[in-house]
PDB file of C-alpha atoms in Angstrom:
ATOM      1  CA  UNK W   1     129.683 100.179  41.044  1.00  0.00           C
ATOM      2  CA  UNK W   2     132.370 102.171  39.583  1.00  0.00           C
ATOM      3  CA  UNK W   3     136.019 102.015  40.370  1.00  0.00           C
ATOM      4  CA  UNK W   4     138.153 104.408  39.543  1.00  0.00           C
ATOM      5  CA  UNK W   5     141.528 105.688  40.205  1.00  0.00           C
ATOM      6  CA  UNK W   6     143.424 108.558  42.402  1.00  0.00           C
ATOM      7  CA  UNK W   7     144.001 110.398  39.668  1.00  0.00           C
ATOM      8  CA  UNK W   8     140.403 110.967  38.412  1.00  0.00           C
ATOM      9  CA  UNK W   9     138.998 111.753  41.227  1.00  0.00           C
ATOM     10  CA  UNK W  10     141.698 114.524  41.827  1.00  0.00           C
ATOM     11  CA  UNK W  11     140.486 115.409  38.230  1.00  0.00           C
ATOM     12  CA  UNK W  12     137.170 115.782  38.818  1.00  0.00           C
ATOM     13  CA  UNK W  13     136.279 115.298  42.529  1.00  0.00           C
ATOM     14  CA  UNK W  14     132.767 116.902  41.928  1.00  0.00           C
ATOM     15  CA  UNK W  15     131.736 114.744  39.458  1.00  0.00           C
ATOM     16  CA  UNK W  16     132.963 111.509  41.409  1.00  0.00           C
ATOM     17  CA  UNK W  17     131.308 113.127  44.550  1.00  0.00           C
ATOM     18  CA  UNK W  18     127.990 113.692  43.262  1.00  0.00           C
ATOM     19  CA  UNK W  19     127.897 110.649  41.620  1.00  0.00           C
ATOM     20  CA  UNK W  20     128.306 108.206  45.016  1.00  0.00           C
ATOM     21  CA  UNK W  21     125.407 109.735  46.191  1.00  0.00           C
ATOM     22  CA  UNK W  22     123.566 107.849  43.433  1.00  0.00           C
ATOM     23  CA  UNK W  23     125.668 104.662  42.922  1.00  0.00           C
ATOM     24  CA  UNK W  24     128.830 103.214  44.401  1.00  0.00           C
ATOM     25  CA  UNK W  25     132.153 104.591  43.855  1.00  0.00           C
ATOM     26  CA  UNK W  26     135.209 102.933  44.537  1.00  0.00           C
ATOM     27  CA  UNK W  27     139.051 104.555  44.317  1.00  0.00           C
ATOM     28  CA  UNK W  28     141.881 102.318  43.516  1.00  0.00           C
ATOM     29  CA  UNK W  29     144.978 103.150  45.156  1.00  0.00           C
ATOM     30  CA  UNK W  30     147.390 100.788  44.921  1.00  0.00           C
ATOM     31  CA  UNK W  31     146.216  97.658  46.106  1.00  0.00           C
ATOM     32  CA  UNK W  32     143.759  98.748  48.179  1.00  0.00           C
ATOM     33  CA  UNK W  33     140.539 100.827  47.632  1.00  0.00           C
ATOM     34  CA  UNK W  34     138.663 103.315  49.237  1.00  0.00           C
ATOM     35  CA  UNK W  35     135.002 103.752  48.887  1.00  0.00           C
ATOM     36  CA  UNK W  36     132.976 106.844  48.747  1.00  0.00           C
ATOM     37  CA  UNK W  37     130.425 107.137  51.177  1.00  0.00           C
ATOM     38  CA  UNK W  38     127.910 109.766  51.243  1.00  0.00           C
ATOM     39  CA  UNK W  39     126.099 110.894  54.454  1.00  0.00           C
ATOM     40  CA  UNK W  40     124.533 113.353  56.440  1.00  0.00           C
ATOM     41  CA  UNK W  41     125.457 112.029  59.915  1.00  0.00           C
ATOM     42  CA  UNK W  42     129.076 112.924  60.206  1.00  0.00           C
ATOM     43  CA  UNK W  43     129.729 110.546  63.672  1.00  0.00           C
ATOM     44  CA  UNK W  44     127.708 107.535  61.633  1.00  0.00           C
ATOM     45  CA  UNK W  45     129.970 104.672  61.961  1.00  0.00           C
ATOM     46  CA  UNK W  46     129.998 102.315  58.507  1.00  0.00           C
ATOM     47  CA  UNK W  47     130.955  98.642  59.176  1.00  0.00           C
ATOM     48  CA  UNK W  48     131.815  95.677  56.476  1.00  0.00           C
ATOM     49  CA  UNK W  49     130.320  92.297  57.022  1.00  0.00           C
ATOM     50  CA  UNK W  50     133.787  90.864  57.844  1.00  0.00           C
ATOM     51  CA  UNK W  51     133.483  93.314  60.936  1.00  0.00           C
ATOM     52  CA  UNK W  52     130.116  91.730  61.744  1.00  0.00           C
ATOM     53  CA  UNK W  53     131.300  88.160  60.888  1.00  0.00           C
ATOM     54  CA  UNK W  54     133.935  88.877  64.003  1.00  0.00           C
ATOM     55  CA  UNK W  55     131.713  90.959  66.072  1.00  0.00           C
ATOM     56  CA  UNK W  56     129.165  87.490  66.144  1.00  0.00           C
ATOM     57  CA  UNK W  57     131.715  85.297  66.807  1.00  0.00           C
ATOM     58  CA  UNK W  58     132.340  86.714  70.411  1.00  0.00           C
ATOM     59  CA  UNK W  59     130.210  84.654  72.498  1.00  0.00           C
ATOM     60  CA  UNK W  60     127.014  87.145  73.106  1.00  0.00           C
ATOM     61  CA  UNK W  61     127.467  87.667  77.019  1.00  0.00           C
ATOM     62  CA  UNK W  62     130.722  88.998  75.922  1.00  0.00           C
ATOM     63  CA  UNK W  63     129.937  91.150  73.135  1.00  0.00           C
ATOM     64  CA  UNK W  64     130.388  95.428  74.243  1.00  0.00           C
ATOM     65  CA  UNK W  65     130.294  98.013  71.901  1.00  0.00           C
ATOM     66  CA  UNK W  66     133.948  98.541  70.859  1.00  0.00           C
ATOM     67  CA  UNK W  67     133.522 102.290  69.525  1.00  0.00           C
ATOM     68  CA  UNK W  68     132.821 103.044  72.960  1.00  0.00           C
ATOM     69  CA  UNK W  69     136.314 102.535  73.967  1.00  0.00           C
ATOM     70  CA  UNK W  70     138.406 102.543  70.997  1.00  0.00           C
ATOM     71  CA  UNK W  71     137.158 104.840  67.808  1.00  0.00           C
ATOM     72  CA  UNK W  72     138.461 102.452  65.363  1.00  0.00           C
ATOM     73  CA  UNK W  73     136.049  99.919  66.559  1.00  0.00           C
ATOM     74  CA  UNK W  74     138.925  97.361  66.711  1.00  0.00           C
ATOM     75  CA  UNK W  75     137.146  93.370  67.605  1.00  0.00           C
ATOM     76  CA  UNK W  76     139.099  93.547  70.529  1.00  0.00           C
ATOM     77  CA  UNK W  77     137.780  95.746  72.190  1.00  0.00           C
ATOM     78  CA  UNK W  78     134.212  94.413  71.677  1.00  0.00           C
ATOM     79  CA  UNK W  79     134.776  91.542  73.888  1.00  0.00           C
ATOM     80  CA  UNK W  80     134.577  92.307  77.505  1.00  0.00           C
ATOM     81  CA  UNK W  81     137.476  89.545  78.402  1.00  0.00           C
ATOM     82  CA  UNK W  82     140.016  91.522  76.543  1.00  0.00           C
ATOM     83  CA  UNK W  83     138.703  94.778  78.190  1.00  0.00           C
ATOM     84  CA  UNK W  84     138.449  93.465  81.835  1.00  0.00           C
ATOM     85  CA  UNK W  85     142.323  92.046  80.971  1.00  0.00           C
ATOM     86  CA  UNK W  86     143.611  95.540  80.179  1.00  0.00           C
ATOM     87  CA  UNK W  87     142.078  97.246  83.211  1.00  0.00           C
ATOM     88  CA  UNK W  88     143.683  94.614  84.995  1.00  0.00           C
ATOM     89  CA  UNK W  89     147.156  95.547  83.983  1.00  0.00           C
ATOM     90  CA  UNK W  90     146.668  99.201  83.900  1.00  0.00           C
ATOM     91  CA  UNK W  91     145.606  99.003  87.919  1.00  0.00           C
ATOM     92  CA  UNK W  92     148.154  96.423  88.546  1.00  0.00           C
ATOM     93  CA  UNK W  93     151.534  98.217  89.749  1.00  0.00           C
ATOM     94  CA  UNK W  94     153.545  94.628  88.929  1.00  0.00           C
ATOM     95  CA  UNK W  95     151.868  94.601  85.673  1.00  0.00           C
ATOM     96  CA  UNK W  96     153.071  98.430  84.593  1.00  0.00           C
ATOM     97  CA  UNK W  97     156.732  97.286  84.457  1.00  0.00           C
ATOM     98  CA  UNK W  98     158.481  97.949  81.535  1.00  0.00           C
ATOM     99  CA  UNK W  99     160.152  95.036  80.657  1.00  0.00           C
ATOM    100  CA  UNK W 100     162.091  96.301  77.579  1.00  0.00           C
ATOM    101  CA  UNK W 101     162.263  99.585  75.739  1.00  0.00           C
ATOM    102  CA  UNK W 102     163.263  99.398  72.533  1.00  0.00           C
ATOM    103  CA  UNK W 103     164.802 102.387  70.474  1.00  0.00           C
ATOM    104  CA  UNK W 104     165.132 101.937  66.421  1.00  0.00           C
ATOM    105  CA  UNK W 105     163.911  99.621  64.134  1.00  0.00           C
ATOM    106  CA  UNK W 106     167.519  97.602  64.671  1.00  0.00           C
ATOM    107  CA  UNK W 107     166.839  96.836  68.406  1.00  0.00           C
ATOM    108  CA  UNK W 108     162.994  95.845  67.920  1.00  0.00           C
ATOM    109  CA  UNK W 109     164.434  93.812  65.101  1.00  0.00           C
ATOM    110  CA  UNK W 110     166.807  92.563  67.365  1.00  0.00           C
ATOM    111  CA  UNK W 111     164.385  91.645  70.446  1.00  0.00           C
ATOM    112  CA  UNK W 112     161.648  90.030  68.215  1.00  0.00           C
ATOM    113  CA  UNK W 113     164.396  87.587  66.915  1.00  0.00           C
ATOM    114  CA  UNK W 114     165.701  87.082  71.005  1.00  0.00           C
ATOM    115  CA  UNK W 115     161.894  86.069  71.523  1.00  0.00           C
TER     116      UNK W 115
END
């Protein structure tokens, strides 16, 4: 594996390019990294075993593919409880109110701490 940082690969992108599609390359950037992934299915999704770790602990008659909802593939939306909530309060009228609209960062600030 080979980490490297945001400013080598704007540097020398082709190198670092051509070189994940032999070994793994990882960019630094700040705290977090980003890996290189090569591919030649653009639509192929890519998932880390914490993903999978989560996606297994939803009970199995529960489990719905997430992507099919939500393209970030968010865990919540891979369990059909949390789905079969939402379209719950999306066809409930009484469950559409809007309880409090917030404006700025001051009044959320302000609301969370009321809470």
């Amino acid at each position: 594996m080979k980490v490297i940082t945001t400013r080598e690969i704007r540097s020398e992108t082709k190198l670092y390019f051509e070189l994940a599609e032999k070994e793994r390359v990882v960019v630094k950037r700040g705290k977090k990294f980003v890996n290189l992934i090569v591919s030649d299915e653009p639509d192929r999704i890519f998932l880390d075993e914490n993903w999978v770790k989560g996606f297994m602990e939803i009970p199995a008659e529960y489990r719905i593919n997430p992507f099919e909802i939500s393209p970030s593939g968010d865990l919540y939306y891979a369990d059909r409880r949390n789905v079969e909530r939402l379209k719950e309060a999306i066809s409930d009228p009484e469950q559409r109110k809007v309880v409090k609209t917030v404006k700025n960062k001051a009044e959320l600030q302000t609301f969370l701490e009321s809470l």
